[in-house]
Amino acid sequence: MKRSLVALWLFVVAGPALAVPPAPALAASTPAPAPAASTPVPTASTPVPAGSTPVPAGSTPAPGSKAAPPAREPSAKAVAPESDAKPGAEFPPEVQRALDALVRADLKQGPTAGLSVGVMRGGQRWMNGYGYRDLAKKLPATVRTTYRMASITKSFTAVAVLQLAQEGKLDLDADIHTLVPEYPVKQWPVTVRQLLGHLGGVPTYDSPSAGKNTKPVTTKEAIGLFADRPLMSEPGTRYLYTTWGFNLLGAAVETASGQSYREYLRDHVFGPANMSHADLDELSTRDAQQAVGYRVAGSALKPSRFLDVTSRFGGGGTRATVEDLLGFARAVLDHTLVTRETMGRMQATMVTRDGRITDYGMGFATYPLRGHYIVAHAGGQPETTTLLVLLPAEDTAIALATNVEDEGKRLRRLSIRLMEIVLDEGAPGRGAHLTDPVDAVEYEGMGRLASYGLAYHDWATRGPGTLPPEPDLAGAFAKVSSLFDRAIIVRDPRGAMERIRGAHEPRGESLFIRVGAHMAATVERALGAERLRAYRTQGAAAFFADYLAACESLKCPDAERFSASVRGDVARFVAGWKRAEVPALRRSRLEATKDPERLWPALKEAAVRAPAVRPDYTDELVTLADRAKRKPVDRMRWLERATELQPESMDAHLAQAVGLLEEDREAEAIPHVREAFETPEGSLVLSPAGFLKRLVDMRSPKVARGLLRAAVTVHPDAPELWEALAKRERALGDAGAAKAALAQAKRARQARAAQEARAPRPPGGASAQDKAPSGAPFPTVPVVDPESSQEP
């Protein structure tokens, strides 16, 4: 019988695992292509003095007013991709070169227009612009280029709300109807606090036309677009990302402050944060530096469709530069806009009534990543994709903005690589590949515990955060040892994985946060704070090994040293990892080496030396495949190598399936999707909702249809998958296949209804669906506008 395959995806962009981790139309229907890598790329950089003092509210004329200082236009000159772009002198030259080279290499992978990047650590800044803000006119993108911020606006709105709450002008627990009377009373009260965390049950865009306004509207008219819609769930019970909910908060700011939303932001957020070019995104406020927006159509770029964002003013209606974003980041990190205590509450994840965390605080997504505590927001709309990442414990921020839509995946990838350069000296974070199913589940737990523990320890000691109370440390260690018990895991791997994935949440007694933070504090006491940085590249088992060594020197109680079985597995994992390391890749990613092909034999030899546990190179092999998109043979070779080197990797199999679908080899792709699903992680992640989320990043209708055809073989009883498949079949012109898929959807819905009718109702009369969390079995980053094609 075929052995069940296991993959550990210990580093997802939104997850906690420790080791890797529309503008006016142009005359031409198809803009000129972005500058090729071999041609000069327009670029501009602006050094920013360190330690600039925030401007008190009212001391500087508001952006856009007649008294505002003239906009600075950074000089731009053509620079060859391999030359220095002379960025700001704040970072050492070798870091500047590494940052610039990273961005340029990434931009070679697909059609691009303009991209502006800003990186800040303490008093150091580096900013740069790439490509064109206007392709037709060949106007370069610079650090002064203004982009739509889209959903990053939610962070500005949240700060405004918390400022007013600090001043006693607004009650976070007030029913929003008392502040926004034009929003009718609903079946349940909806509080300001719940809206700040997307827990209010307010719907989001619920039809193709609901989010496609083309005319400017007032605040009252923007609220009227959704005021009559009922709540989707009882507030506090379910995370539901909603831009409309933040429109209510924007209206509340107007009521509580007596100012318009625009005036309040300019006086109390943009001004104090030195965001000199930030404003609401209205045609009347745009200047010559505003980026023209584009969307990808096949392999070309076309102008974005026009969208008037006054209809989403509080949730996605601003524009700014990356320099403005770094100014906002500096103000957030320095607690200039709200107090440290308030900012700590804003950065703490909210929790549903049944004890599930949402990975979203008040206006910020917030979650551990490779042991870093991340505070972030992204945005996606016609004309733009944006991302702001803050690391409060490390006084670091990364800002990215492009005038190409649906580039969330690229910006997330770039932000992580930039983080590696700035914080980890370029050393890559890698997960572990394990061939034994029990090992895989146990190591998943170690990775999650280490990441949560390191992140929360840093956030609480060097940032504005707090740790959960510790009622019984010895009992918490005993429960973690039980979660890692091999005998229990082998009886029910999927159940064990589910328990491990909930062990950081209040419903799981916050075990991983409590135990992991105690471990981090112990290691820091024995080995120093700098040692805590090593595990981001050395893996979770190394963290456990150092903790056990620290316990020896500090004479920790036996109850805090885990079980003998766990200690033995830690030693085995560390030994396997060391045997499998490739020296040339300890401080470098595979795709960053000059000749990756030369290292392939070494990777295969390492897998032979340590077949049970070894570093996972899936992400790097898939990146190499992506860079070879114009060479199908090379692309498929790297994808095949990914599954050859990591045959139990969910991600490797899914990547190969996509590659095969791109070559019209659907029959060969479906088995790879099934292989991915057969892993314990795959059985959780690749739920029907999980499949649908993965389709969001698929620009090819043909590939999306192929994945859906594979998905219905895994979940034949999921009507939502059959319905999605029917839409794809119809869009691709196969009416017969669409009709057949709809018939299957109807049968699946009937079967589900019959099953639900037989099932007992939970206490309180609510259905299981009403009580469900957001649907993701692992933390996600719910940070973009739902109408964009990025994952919300």
mmCIF file of C-alpha atoms in Angstrom, residues 9-17 19-21 359 365-370 372-376 378 387 389 400 407-417 419 451 619 651 681 694 697 778-784 790-791:
data_model
loop_
_atom_site.group_PDB
_atom_site.id
_atom_site.type_symbol
_atom_site.label_atom_id
_atom_site.label_comp_id
_atom_site.label_asym_id
_atom_site.label_seq_id
_atom_site.Cartn_x
_atom_site.Cartn_y
_atom_site.Cartn_z
ATOM 1 C CA TRP A 9 5.850 23.899 5.052
ATOM 2 C CA LEU A 10 7.588 25.581 7.961
ATOM 3 C CA PHE A 11 7.665 28.988 6.384
ATOM 4 C CA VAL A 12 4.678 30.632 4.785
ATOM 5 C CA VAL A 13 4.458 34.303 4.180
ATOM 6 C CA ALA A 14 1.674 34.622 6.598
ATOM 7 C CA GLY A 15 2.471 31.790 8.928
ATOM 8 C CA PRO A 16 4.427 31.380 12.105
ATOM 9 C CA ALA A 17 6.959 28.697 11.201
ATOM 10 C CA ALA A 19 12.917 28.414 9.517
ATOM 11 C CA VAL A 20 12.255 29.431 6.136
ATOM 12 C CA PRO A 21 10.538 31.500 6.439
ATOM 13 C CA ASP A 359 -3.771 37.326 13.022
ATOM 14 C CA ALA A 365 -2.170 42.229 10.428
ATOM 15 C CA THR A 366 0.077 40.807 13.130
ATOM 16 C CA TYR A 367 1.755 37.398 13.305
ATOM 17 C CA PRO A 368 5.102 35.625 13.870
ATOM 18 C CA LEU A 369 7.337 34.895 10.903
ATOM 19 C CA ARG A 370 10.604 32.992 11.339
ATOM 20 C CA HIS A 372 10.107 37.859 13.966
ATOM 21 C CA TYR A 373 7.002 39.611 15.265
ATOM 22 C CA ILE A 374 5.439 41.083 12.130
ATOM 23 C CA VAL A 375 3.028 44.022 12.006
ATOM 24 C CA ALA A 376 1.902 44.632 8.438
ATOM 25 C CA ALA A 378 -0.981 45.164 2.221
ATOM 26 C CA LEU A 387 2.866 46.408 1.230
ATOM 27 C CA VAL A 389 5.934 45.523 6.937
ATOM 28 C CA LEU A 400 6.875 48.461 -1.323
ATOM 29 C CA GLU A 407 1.442 41.760 -7.477
ATOM 30 C CA GLY A 408 0.896 40.728 -3.863
ATOM 31 C CA LYS A 409 2.846 37.517 -4.244
ATOM 32 C CA ARG A 410 5.855 39.363 -5.658
ATOM 33 C CA LEU A 411 5.816 42.022 -2.932
ATOM 34 C CA ARG A 412 5.517 39.419 -0.174
ATOM 35 C CA ARG A 413 8.454 37.514 -1.632
ATOM 36 C CA LEU A 414 10.514 40.678 -1.967
ATOM 37 C CA SER A 415 9.769 41.792 1.582
ATOM 38 C CA ILE A 416 11.044 38.511 2.996
ATOM 39 C CA ARG A 417 14.228 38.614 0.928
ATOM 40 C CA MET A 419 14.329 41.210 5.554
ATOM 41 C CA SER A 451 8.613 30.977 16.055
ATOM 42 C CA ASP A 619 11.250 27.438 -2.276
ATOM 43 C CA ASP A 651 4.673 22.823 -2.165
ATOM 44 C CA GLU A 681 -0.349 19.370 6.089
ATOM 45 C CA ARG A 694 -4.797 29.283 -4.117
ATOM 46 C CA ASP A 697 -2.884 34.094 -7.522
ATOM 47 C CA PHE A 778 -3.045 28.158 9.548
ATOM 48 C CA PRO A 779 -2.578 31.885 10.081
ATOM 49 C CA THR A 780 -3.100 33.936 6.961
ATOM 50 C CA VAL A 781 -2.408 37.556 6.197
ATOM 51 C CA PRO A 782 -5.861 39.106 5.737
ATOM 52 C CA VAL A 783 -4.556 42.389 4.468
ATOM 53 C CA VAL A 784 -5.770 43.272 0.971
ATOM 54 C CA GLN A 790 -4.845 38.737 -4.073
ATOM 55 C CA GLU A 791 -5.616 36.480 -1.153
#
